[in-house]
XYZ file of C-alpha atoms in Angstrom:
524
model
C 137.220 106.311 86.766
C 133.779 108.024 85.159
C 130.557 105.559 85.174
C 127.078 106.528 83.510
C 123.886 104.949 84.984
C 120.653 105.463 83.025
C 118.021 106.550 85.055
C 114.811 108.973 84.595
C 112.928 111.402 86.268
C 109.068 112.631 85.976
C 107.107 116.079 84.612
C 103.812 116.435 84.810
C 103.082 112.732 83.819
C 105.184 112.188 81.499
C 108.888 110.670 81.919
C 112.326 111.722 80.378
C 115.187 110.128 79.878
C 118.324 111.160 82.858
C 122.358 110.126 82.827
C 123.501 110.325 86.593
C 127.654 110.509 85.533
C 129.321 109.827 88.079
C 133.555 111.050 88.121
C 136.188 109.247 90.606
C 139.085 111.424 90.610
C 142.295 111.922 92.817
C 142.160 115.248 95.057
C 140.887 115.747 98.418
C 137.854 113.859 99.068
C 134.775 115.672 98.422
C 131.216 114.923 97.053
C 129.699 118.217 94.898
C 126.102 117.267 92.534
C 125.736 119.574 89.518
C 122.936 119.238 86.709
C 120.158 121.945 88.682
C 119.324 119.400 91.629
C 116.847 120.232 93.969
C 117.503 120.019 97.814
C 116.276 116.636 98.144
C 119.013 115.369 95.222
C 121.922 117.010 96.486
C 121.056 115.518 100.523
C 121.453 112.529 98.646
C 125.016 112.826 99.443
C 124.131 112.114 103.537
C 121.694 109.196 102.188
C 123.753 107.780 99.980
C 127.055 107.583 101.607
C 125.506 106.151 104.926
C 123.886 103.172 102.715
C 127.580 102.213 101.019
C 128.322 102.370 104.661
C 126.153 100.541 105.904
C 126.151 97.927 102.922
C 130.092 97.068 103.706
C 131.574 99.412 100.758
C 132.259 102.881 101.963
C 133.025 105.708 99.643
C 136.414 105.977 98.636
C 138.212 109.028 99.942
C 138.121 111.017 96.630
C 136.935 113.657 94.571
C 133.646 112.749 93.808
C 131.058 115.002 91.114
C 127.813 113.991 90.065
C 126.163 115.360 87.283
C 122.127 114.665 86.098
C 121.847 115.128 82.384
C 120.099 117.328 80.921
C 121.792 119.934 83.233
C 119.409 122.460 82.052
C 116.314 120.485 83.039
C 115.488 121.036 87.421
C 115.971 117.763 89.393
C 113.750 116.658 91.911
C 112.656 113.942 94.396
C 115.354 111.011 95.470
C 114.913 108.712 92.840
C 118.352 109.369 91.716
C 119.791 107.882 95.674
C 120.119 103.979 93.560
C 122.050 104.964 90.634
C 124.371 107.464 92.052
C 125.500 105.087 94.549
C 125.442 102.716 91.621
C 127.991 105.104 89.616
C 130.076 105.326 93.060
C 130.551 101.573 92.992
C 131.988 101.964 89.185
C 134.073 104.658 89.873
C 135.607 102.256 92.550
C 135.846 99.378 90.764
C 133.810 97.387 92.457
C 131.531 97.268 89.915
C 132.135 96.406 85.972
C 130.866 99.711 83.956
C 129.193 96.902 81.347
C 127.111 95.705 83.973
C 124.967 98.422 84.842
C 125.197 100.094 81.193
C 122.374 98.320 79.566
C 120.097 98.946 82.726
C 117.517 101.689 83.844
C 117.805 102.110 87.821
C 115.308 104.075 89.967
C 114.756 104.389 93.943
C 115.637 105.771 97.192
C 117.657 104.506 99.499
C 117.683 104.420 103.351
C 120.464 104.863 105.677
C 120.929 100.960 105.726
C 121.332 99.911 102.606
C 117.319 99.344 101.886
C 115.244 100.280 99.038
C 112.370 102.617 99.076
C 109.745 103.608 96.725
C 109.274 106.331 95.004
C 106.955 108.568 92.639
C 106.151 107.924 88.706
C 107.476 104.925 88.359
C 104.215 103.923 86.168
C 105.318 106.727 83.756
C 108.577 105.335 83.103
C 107.677 102.426 82.658
C 105.605 103.865 80.169
C 108.136 105.381 78.268
C 110.736 102.599 78.783
C 107.868 100.442 76.712
C 106.953 103.148 74.219
C 110.721 103.372 72.947
C 110.305 99.451 72.396
C 113.656 98.550 74.893
C 112.534 95.386 75.628
C 114.518 94.521 72.226
C 117.357 93.807 74.079
C 115.737 92.770 77.648
C 117.394 95.007 79.402
C 116.042 95.635 83.012
C 114.062 98.120 84.556
C 114.838 98.210 88.920
C 113.129 99.707 90.784
C 111.175 98.708 94.903
C 109.276 96.272 95.313
C 106.772 98.341 96.344
C 106.404 99.701 92.762
C 106.230 96.606 91.131
C 102.475 96.207 91.040
C 101.785 99.898 88.836
C 104.999 99.038 86.945
C 103.438 95.084 86.506
C 101.163 96.830 83.993
C 103.563 96.944 81.409
C 104.012 93.600 80.610
C 106.500 93.521 78.031
C 109.074 95.531 80.162
C 111.651 93.142 82.250
C 111.600 94.109 85.244
C 113.733 93.816 88.153
C 112.942 94.064 91.957
C 116.079 94.211 94.844
C 115.471 94.576 98.537
C 118.018 96.412 99.530
C 121.283 97.529 97.236
C 123.704 94.698 98.828
C 121.498 92.206 96.743
C 121.259 94.729 93.885
C 124.940 94.595 94.041
C 125.565 90.852 93.842
C 123.155 90.283 91.353
C 124.681 92.769 88.445
C 128.499 91.042 90.390
C 127.407 87.876 89.175
C 125.995 89.129 85.814
C 122.294 87.633 86.540
C 119.422 89.874 87.654
C 116.503 87.472 88.055
C 113.112 88.115 86.854
C 110.529 89.164 89.659
C 106.914 88.143 89.960
C 104.328 90.515 88.467
C 102.274 91.820 90.570
C 98.101 91.402 88.896
C 95.906 94.023 90.172
C 91.898 92.603 90.291
C 89.278 94.649 89.364
C 86.735 94.826 92.725
C 83.687 95.794 91.189
C 81.689 95.524 95.209
C 80.011 98.246 96.051
C 77.940 99.252 99.188
C 76.048 102.081 97.663
C 73.322 101.611 95.483
C 70.536 103.798 93.764
C 68.007 101.707 95.107
C 68.761 102.834 98.051
C 67.783 105.996 97.395
C 63.897 106.038 98.070
C 62.180 108.671 95.120
C 63.728 111.379 93.041
C 63.106 109.066 90.283
C 62.919 112.864 88.318
C 66.759 113.029 89.081
C 67.834 108.976 88.314
C 67.733 109.855 84.481
C 69.623 113.043 84.268
C 72.546 111.348 86.000
C 72.104 108.072 83.946
C 72.145 110.165 81.349
C 75.461 112.395 82.424
C 77.015 108.653 83.293
C 76.445 107.530 79.721
C 77.442 110.535 77.906
C 79.744 112.042 80.277
C 78.154 115.230 81.075
C 78.238 117.395 84.354
C 75.233 117.907 86.490
C 74.398 120.420 89.250
C 72.101 119.355 91.625
C 69.704 121.622 93.554
C 67.287 121.224 96.388
C 66.233 121.866 99.799
C 68.891 120.288 102.968
C 68.123 116.493 102.972
C 66.221 115.486 99.688
C 68.906 113.636 98.697
C 71.700 115.402 96.533
C 74.668 113.766 98.172
C 73.167 110.195 98.187
C 72.548 110.513 94.240
C 76.083 112.162 94.033
C 77.540 109.491 95.311
C 75.880 106.612 94.014
C 76.736 107.737 90.362
C 80.468 106.054 90.039
C 78.421 102.556 90.682
C 76.915 103.206 87.584
C 79.813 104.463 85.024
C 81.274 101.856 82.505
C 84.739 100.112 83.367
C 87.838 101.650 82.849
C 89.547 100.768 79.709
C 92.831 99.550 79.442
C 94.712 102.665 78.393
C 92.386 105.010 81.381
C 93.294 102.888 84.005
C 96.998 103.918 82.965
C 96.956 107.430 82.780
C 94.534 107.768 85.861
C 97.084 105.323 87.539
C 100.125 107.380 86.197
C 98.236 110.789 87.758
C 97.718 108.936 91.167
C 101.175 107.254 91.387
C 103.265 110.616 90.535
C 100.566 112.447 93.287
C 101.776 109.508 95.839
C 98.567 108.674 96.525
C 98.987 105.025 95.103
C 98.135 102.295 97.173
C 100.989 99.553 96.553
C 98.976 97.029 97.720
C 96.517 97.081 94.706
C 98.634 98.518 91.854
C 97.176 100.024 89.106
C 93.622 101.739 89.568
C 90.551 99.868 88.227
C 87.744 102.052 89.446
C 86.526 104.979 88.154
C 87.996 107.885 90.691
C 85.370 110.135 92.944
C 86.954 113.148 94.560
C 85.059 115.011 96.979
C 86.732 117.921 97.863
C 86.370 120.536 100.793
C 84.294 123.919 100.027
C 87.884 125.261 101.441
C 89.798 123.702 98.847
C 91.997 126.279 97.598
C 92.590 127.348 93.319
C 95.892 125.205 93.997
C 94.537 121.918 95.414
C 92.160 122.322 93.145
C 93.529 122.454 89.439
C 96.890 121.846 90.609
C 99.525 124.001 91.439
C 102.574 124.810 93.593
C 106.193 125.826 93.570
C 106.964 122.094 92.383
C 103.947 121.841 90.502
C 101.047 118.708 91.816
C 98.226 117.208 90.403
C 95.307 119.378 91.870
C 91.726 117.243 92.405
C 90.648 117.868 88.784
C 93.776 115.639 87.713
C 93.042 112.889 90.597
C 89.586 113.015 89.306
C 90.604 112.041 85.573
C 88.330 109.910 83.853
C 85.967 109.564 87.067
C 84.004 112.179 89.034
C 84.821 115.481 90.919
C 82.019 116.239 93.357
C 81.496 119.523 94.625
C 79.375 119.395 97.484
C 77.582 122.868 98.467
C 78.798 124.296 95.070
C 78.033 127.918 96.194
C 79.732 127.901 98.926
C 83.269 127.721 97.259
C 85.150 131.304 96.629
C 83.848 132.654 93.345
C 87.982 132.503 92.178
C 88.342 128.285 92.535
C 85.296 127.999 90.882
C 86.261 130.145 87.643
C 89.261 128.221 87.725
C 86.919 124.938 86.714
C 86.371 126.585 82.875
C 89.273 125.643 81.680
C 89.646 122.431 82.264
C 86.338 121.439 81.702
C 86.048 122.822 78.027
C 89.584 121.527 76.915
C 90.418 118.456 79.842
C 93.582 119.006 80.489
C 95.426 121.428 82.815
C 98.687 123.623 82.177
C 100.422 124.704 85.261
C 103.254 127.206 84.439
C 105.889 128.417 86.663
C 109.826 130.198 86.082
C 111.479 126.959 85.618
C 109.167 124.501 83.391
C 105.644 123.995 82.240
C 103.709 120.917 82.916
C 100.493 119.741 81.838
C 98.603 117.374 83.745
C 94.989 115.422 82.174
C 91.281 116.563 83.715
C 88.931 114.687 81.745
C 86.485 114.620 84.608
C 82.692 114.857 84.709
C 81.479 117.150 87.266
C 78.813 116.990 89.833
C 77.738 119.375 92.016
C 75.457 120.259 94.619
C 73.649 123.234 96.242
C 70.771 125.206 97.993
C 68.854 127.743 96.545
C 69.168 129.512 98.888
C 71.459 130.407 101.632
C 68.592 128.809 104.754
C 67.846 125.617 101.281
C 64.112 126.494 101.407
C 63.447 128.446 98.656
C 60.643 127.008 96.692
C 60.086 124.675 99.325
C 55.890 123.996 100.353
C 56.591 122.375 103.372
C 59.155 124.881 105.446
C 59.069 128.472 104.118
C 62.279 130.678 102.840
C 63.566 132.950 105.460
C 66.411 134.859 103.587
C 65.938 138.608 101.915
C 65.497 138.402 98.233
C 68.953 140.294 98.101
C 70.774 137.837 99.590
C 68.925 135.441 97.241
C 69.952 136.734 94.438
C 73.957 137.310 95.451
C 74.012 133.854 96.754
C 72.782 132.058 93.532
C 75.030 134.786 91.814
C 78.247 133.336 92.877
C 77.521 130.612 90.116
C 78.741 132.781 87.111
C 76.911 132.214 84.243
C 80.091 130.641 81.458
C 80.402 127.719 84.049
C 76.570 127.401 84.573
C 76.860 127.035 80.677
C 79.176 124.267 80.749
C 76.906 122.243 83.597
C 75.063 120.125 80.669
C 72.613 118.739 83.317
C 70.591 121.214 86.000
C 68.271 118.827 87.967
C 65.746 120.210 90.744
C 65.247 117.769 93.525
C 62.226 118.268 96.033
C 62.334 117.359 99.187
C 61.084 114.073 99.505
C 58.158 113.008 101.931
C 57.957 110.796 104.941
C 55.271 108.514 103.519
C 57.481 108.581 100.330
C 60.581 107.402 103.092
C 58.423 104.812 104.521
C 57.579 103.458 101.889
C 61.332 101.890 101.710
C 63.321 102.421 98.210
C 62.957 101.331 95.270
C 64.004 101.268 91.960
C 66.357 99.657 89.353
C 69.640 98.415 90.636
C 73.128 100.222 89.724
C 73.519 97.044 88.020
C 70.557 97.389 85.919
C 71.415 101.490 84.880
C 75.273 100.458 84.266
C 74.565 97.824 81.970
C 72.213 100.434 79.870
C 75.479 102.970 80.310
C 78.135 100.237 79.197
C 75.147 99.612 75.985
C 75.022 103.106 75.178
C 79.077 103.988 75.323
C 79.468 100.835 73.514
C 77.184 102.356 70.724
C 79.314 106.065 70.951
C 82.462 104.186 70.222
C 81.234 102.342 67.281
C 79.926 105.751 65.864
C 83.104 108.089 66.651
C 85.572 104.612 66.068
C 87.036 105.029 69.447
C 86.812 106.153 72.718
C 85.558 108.946 72.257
C 81.829 110.106 73.949
C 79.495 112.245 73.105
C 80.047 115.340 75.870
C 84.186 115.519 73.632
C 82.660 114.679 70.489
C 82.903 117.968 68.507
C 80.357 119.142 66.610
C 81.332 118.254 62.814
C 80.956 114.824 64.108
C 77.219 115.185 65.626
C 76.525 116.687 62.271
C 78.342 114.108 60.384
C 77.191 111.141 62.741
C 74.053 112.957 65.156
C 71.104 111.226 63.206
C 69.086 114.952 63.921
C 65.753 114.355 62.689
C 64.420 117.864 61.010
C 61.862 118.743 63.627
C 64.203 118.257 66.023
C 66.395 121.032 64.074
C 63.646 123.062 63.871
C 63.213 122.795 67.624
C 66.482 123.255 68.964
C 67.203 125.890 66.440
C 63.864 127.635 67.744
C 64.662 127.014 71.337
C 68.300 128.749 70.637
C 66.671 132.327 69.463
C 64.054 132.581 71.733
C 66.683 131.327 74.721
C 69.669 132.976 73.223
C 71.630 130.009 73.601
C 75.337 130.361 73.191
C 77.031 128.729 70.684
C 78.857 126.062 73.330
C 74.964 125.687 74.838
C 73.501 125.000 71.404
C 75.979 122.090 71.073
C 75.778 121.062 74.381
C 71.452 120.246 73.597
C 73.004 118.578 70.923
C 75.174 115.847 72.697
C 72.849 115.680 75.492
C 69.709 115.045 73.119
C 72.160 112.331 71.238
C 73.449 110.621 75.128
C 69.682 110.240 75.559
C 68.582 108.625 72.356
C 71.747 106.541 72.860
C 70.043 104.721 76.175
C 67.125 104.251 74.340
C 69.515 102.468 71.432
C 67.864 105.075 69.066
C 69.628 105.973 65.716
C 68.139 109.315 65.107
C 67.621 112.022 67.271
C 63.733 112.663 67.645
C 62.529 116.376 68.950
C 61.438 114.619 72.146
C 64.855 113.772 73.025
C 65.580 117.800 72.137
C 62.721 118.779 74.514
C 64.034 116.516 76.907
C 67.654 118.081 76.948
C 66.354 121.795 77.020
C 64.779 120.989 80.037
C 67.938 120.281 81.593
C 69.466 124.064 80.321
C 70.040 126.697 83.326
C 66.652 128.267 84.269
C 66.262 131.166 82.023
C 65.538 133.461 85.270
C 68.449 132.276 87.082
C 70.097 133.485 84.202
C 68.579 137.219 84.579
C 69.139 136.949 88.124
C 73.072 136.209 87.596
C 72.724 139.107 85.115
C 70.934 141.364 87.143
C 73.353 141.062 90.003
C 76.169 141.569 87.749
C 74.971 144.266 86.869
C 73.823 145.723 89.960
C 77.448 144.854 91.655
C 78.802 147.194 89.329
C 76.534 150.368 89.806
C 77.475 150.088 93.901
C 80.989 149.575 92.266
C 80.731 153.085 90.292
C 78.751 154.846 93.160
C 81.650 153.869 95.627
C 84.502 155.201 93.218
């Protein structure tokens, strides 16, 4: 008998239909799987066989052929264990084909017949919901550990059995019970707060601008000045995730296998802080079987790179494309996958190898050439993509002894949310200033004549690129939104220009590049 079981697989964070065809025919006992199965899929023979035997069903002593259609796409993972087992039972006459035909099944089988969770359950649920399969009320059969994420799609009919025996009993009786959905609650409590930071008021304003406009920030200063402390408090003033953003973030974490089954959906904006020894594949994604990297795990959140200049330059250069496009494309011989990567980059760095260049309290012991080479690890194109460059001085002992003071994170977050609301009204959607095209800014920016003249003159004198020109305009628009101003004045443009990389840093980078090129030519 031939059985066809509906299932699904995940490519990137998108799901696609897979039909598990099982043919149980006369012949010598043999089990073969076709349809480009990976090793984990081929090993399902042992898992499914042991699970059927220990669940009291057994495997018919016949020739069993399993095809995973479409057969031209490589199949990964263990989610096909359950549909394969059901196909064998239909082929053996234990289940009727009509009992399983309308439903979608995913799940890994334990040797004792218990069901185990799989990656990407939310992606499959989103695909089923988008196809409006709820009209006929077919069930999406998954594991209890995956129930929390799938519960976000309330229009789906979800069934979550614990064992294969339980599911077969339900299918035999034609009564699939709807399971109780898991409700995810947002937890806004956070031990960190901006009021904990003593001093550094000049750095809190650009960080607020970054939260309101989605801009990148580079914080430079000597060791112990509070760079990391400031960066780790940025998530406390970010606006709450929208429903659509929460679905995207949860889907990425589900595919990566990092989703906590007890929490369900990701309700807080991600904060990722990889170590400076991270590889390029670990940062932007990749591998023989592509997996999302840190930039995708920080989607709709913050990617914090502490000690920025300690990262290998090749790793940092890989950030340029996702920062510009908002996604990462990973091409392999078997397939090409695309992961979302709309994140706010926050980086911290020392001004020199010893960290005390420009510090009035302690003298720098680095040679001038070492300082030049150290700063040149941050290339000009990457620095040009970071909108806000902030210098933080060391905090005096007297200021620390006086205690922390300043606005609480809740106050700053209210200002940020009000600014984001103005941007949603302006752009008629979920777009924000950092992602607004230049023509939108020209049409809705409200740039005053004096501000336009100032920006044009500064662009000529500072040799700003076209990208830098529009980034200054976006930052000025965000500053105006925080002040509830409909127009961009010259004062806002001047403040935004002050956050650009310093001219001497740009000259230093170019000088080091020229010296390196000369040294290479002399050596050759």
